[in-house]
């Protein structure tokens, strides 16, 4: 399949039409969605209307947005007005929001055609999409394996060529890890760069929405469309969307790249090797590689598994059967809340809600949640110190290639460890992406992770582009 | 401390979170939460005296909006999603006890 | 009401006041009382998945204004989540302020000279409203409850006093003074009957100088009268329990206005665990020095200052009660304006606290100029007292101009000549009465005034009549 950038160009020039591109996407969906369970909902009617509108604009010579006619998949924790938004949970089954997320409005305003909503781990809690209440998503490259999570569906949509781009969300690695397991470019932007308005919250201080794509240029294009200040999100950075596409080919000459020991240790050998080769490729392109240690990152996992569930336990309280979604009736409202939530939430969600509630409860707040907040401050300063010495960091995205279904789902801790390299960036609120670099013994893709300080997306894309070119040659 | 986590604690927490657990689930969750919290012990044990929590990583403060009225959402659209709506309001089974 | 010998009550008040903003605290929905249910709602105040709060600038200003008026320290603050489940709370947590409130450490001086400490006055969002179907229409015995979220997200300031109050009258004075300040700062309209000012009372009793006793909280008192009655009842109830050898259970109680008693609302073995943590969807609030200065300098005078200013205009003893009433009813500006225009102060105060206060339609239609003009006419003898009241009533109901109204009602000024002629006629007609009056019997002044009024159909000015009588009497001598 071609690229989003190419589709947009072709639609604009008249070489193709939005409807034609949509048909291609729908055909790809029909071919494999049943097998892979990528889309929970395909909005054929809505997509056709959007495509027709774009084609009409082309015909009338009206101005077109940067994504005009490009089909896009949206993770099902993004609100789209009138379209079912379930967060892969029974508790929201059938809910149609009366409003759209800011990012959804922006991609639609840019002319993209929203094909449908993709599968995820329930309420974005997971690293394999196995906790979805509507069945797991299979990795298009090897359907016996997971696509990663929580944005497994959005990753699979692009990996299976159903769309060229998709949106996911990343709280502890939920874009970068599936990107690595599916051979895609996936980025978690700087905290606050992209509005969270309309993203069903998991952990408010860690969540960010970001792009999946087959190549760096497309990822940059999509991020440019969704990024920039939003008055509906108080944590949104004040500036407008940065220029990213224009800097994709800036290269890495003169950049200092830190190879972080703690972001490589513990990964499978083939992954460690891929990171080494990536370092070499960057060096060849003119970057200076420096070995670094950021020991604070070791505390990331523990801090994350206190902070994220704590915020989640509060964010998910609103699912109580009163105003929308599932309701299991009972004699009194408290019994109704309990029956609804007990039936409506899966085990992983319940586990995290209880962990979070415990971490916040009287007597434990200081030792757990309070401490985790402080660890986070340390993480932030540790990274800022590192960025005094280097411009970017390099490491593994995830310890191994895509694993088989059921391999980790019995042991929560084992699953949590998949995020050990990605979590620190969420805690620090900074930017990071995964870019494919190499293939493992099984033939499955390996992703390497590039990290940068806040607002460094342009540099990250430029470095990823260098690796993309090196990989191709 | 994590080893201190009892079945009773978990039962209490479940109640606070409006979740009903079966006996098996209570056992399973107690075990799993204990494991997770054991890992969290490395955090609890740290001496972080003097370290202050960070509010926003990029120091945003004073984000406010003007006191201007915006259009509301359509009541019918919202009530259409409600499990039980009557007389323009959301209906729930009886509430036991007043608000805290 | 006095407590039994050897007992003292200790009372702290928590007052929730709805702020007079156009929109809610975290969204642009209208902040309006009385609209059709669920017509002022949006994803934010409905707490829909994915929604986020954005702070209302005007609410911050009003909270600061209130803080300054209560002599609080206005400081950088954060918002916290208070987590608990209740159907009128769309997110099942309330965004409030916890350990870093915007205002703290203030005080309120009362009319009786006592001072009540203000621990804090913080910002938080209001909840929706539930009505109960079935049973008595009250919570107990209802089958279903219906929730309206129009009020959800309305900005509140919660003002917490120190436990400095020692009797119900003082509690009433505190609440009344606080209400006056809420209105004077523009923060709230203070309409208890509409729920824009709600009071909770924490009441305990003790032997003087002993440590504080266990307290009970009486929630949702919505009138000064209920406040007084509930506090007195509760204090007596607690004393009765203690004197019988029992102990007080810490609990929340409900005041039943009809039965005149408090009853247990909710008893918990443990206090509710709200699991407060900093609200991650909002950033810290640190109003600049410049913003604070603007708010502080924009504050008009508070009731206490207005009472003092009005009192200072009086030579000799100022009528404290009338002054307090005028200020409390927000009518003192009329008195000051009239005074500045040359109207007698006592007259102005009298008309304000009687005629203006009694207006069922309020004073919105009446301009200060019209008030002054009317009273000057009365003072000049162009209007009798009765006529003045009529003109004022007309102005209050429909506005207008005093001279025009007086003319329309036929309140022609009786010329001095015609009045003198009328009086001379009466003198001739009642020679015996006139004789006694001339001898010095001043009681007959009333007789002659009465006769004049009969003849002129009440249009004469009493003072003018007396002037003529006195002058005629003097001529005789």
Coordinates of C-alpha atoms in Angstrom, one line a residue, chain A residues 75 77 87 120-127 150 169-174 196 199-208 304-319 348-349 352-353 416 419 426, chain C residues 50 81 277 280-281:
Chain A
X75 CA -8.6 3.8 18.8
X77 CA -11.1 5.3 23.5
X87 CA -13.0 1.5 25.2
X120 CA -7.7 -2.0 22.5
X121 CA -7.0 -3.5 25.9
X122 CA -10.0 -2.6 28.1
X123 CA -9.8 1.1 29.0
X124 CA -6.2 1.0 27.7
X125 CA -5.0 -1.2 30.5
X126 CA -2.7 -3.8 29.0
X127 CA 0.2 -4.5 26.7
X150 CA -3.1 -1.2 24.6
X169 CA -3.0 6.6 23.0
X170 CA 0.1 6.0 25.1
X171 CA 0.1 6.0 28.9
X172 CA 3.0 3.6 29.6
X173 CA 4.0 2.6 26.1
X174 CA 0.7 1.8 24.5
X196 CA -6.7 15.0 25.6
X199 CA -9.8 10.8 25.1
X200 CA -11.4 8.6 27.7
X201 CA -9.0 9.1 30.5
X202 CA -6.9 6.3 31.9
X203 CA -4.1 8.1 33.8
X204 CA -4.6 11.8 33.2
X205 CA -1.1 13.0 34.0
X206 CA 0.4 10.3 31.7
X207 CA -2.0 9.9 28.7
X208 CA -1.1 11.3 25.3
X304 CA 4.0 3.9 37.3
X305 CA 2.1 1.0 38.8
X306 CA 1.1 3.2 41.7
X307 CA 0.4 6.5 39.9
X308 CA -1.4 5.2 36.9
X309 CA -3.9 2.9 38.7
X310 CA -4.5 5.6 41.3
X311 CA -5.6 8.1 38.7
X312 CA -7.4 5.4 36.8
X313 CA -9.4 4.3 39.9
X314 CA -10.7 7.9 40.1
X315 CA -11.2 8.4 36.4
X316 CA -13.3 5.2 36.1
X317 CA -15.5 5.9 39.0
X318 CA -18.0 7.7 36.7
X319 CA -18.9 4.3 35.1
X348 CA -7.4 -6.3 34.7
X349 CA -9.5 -3.2 35.1
X352 CA -6.0 -1.7 38.7
X353 CA -9.0 0.0 40.2
X416 CA 3.8 -5.1 33.2
X419 CA 6.6 -1.5 29.5
X426 CA 5.5 9.0 30.3
Chain C
X50 CA -13.2 12.1 27.8
X81 CA -10.4 15.4 43.8
X277 CA -5.2 13.7 45.4
X280 CA -4.3 16.1 37.3
X281 CA -6.5 17.8 34.7

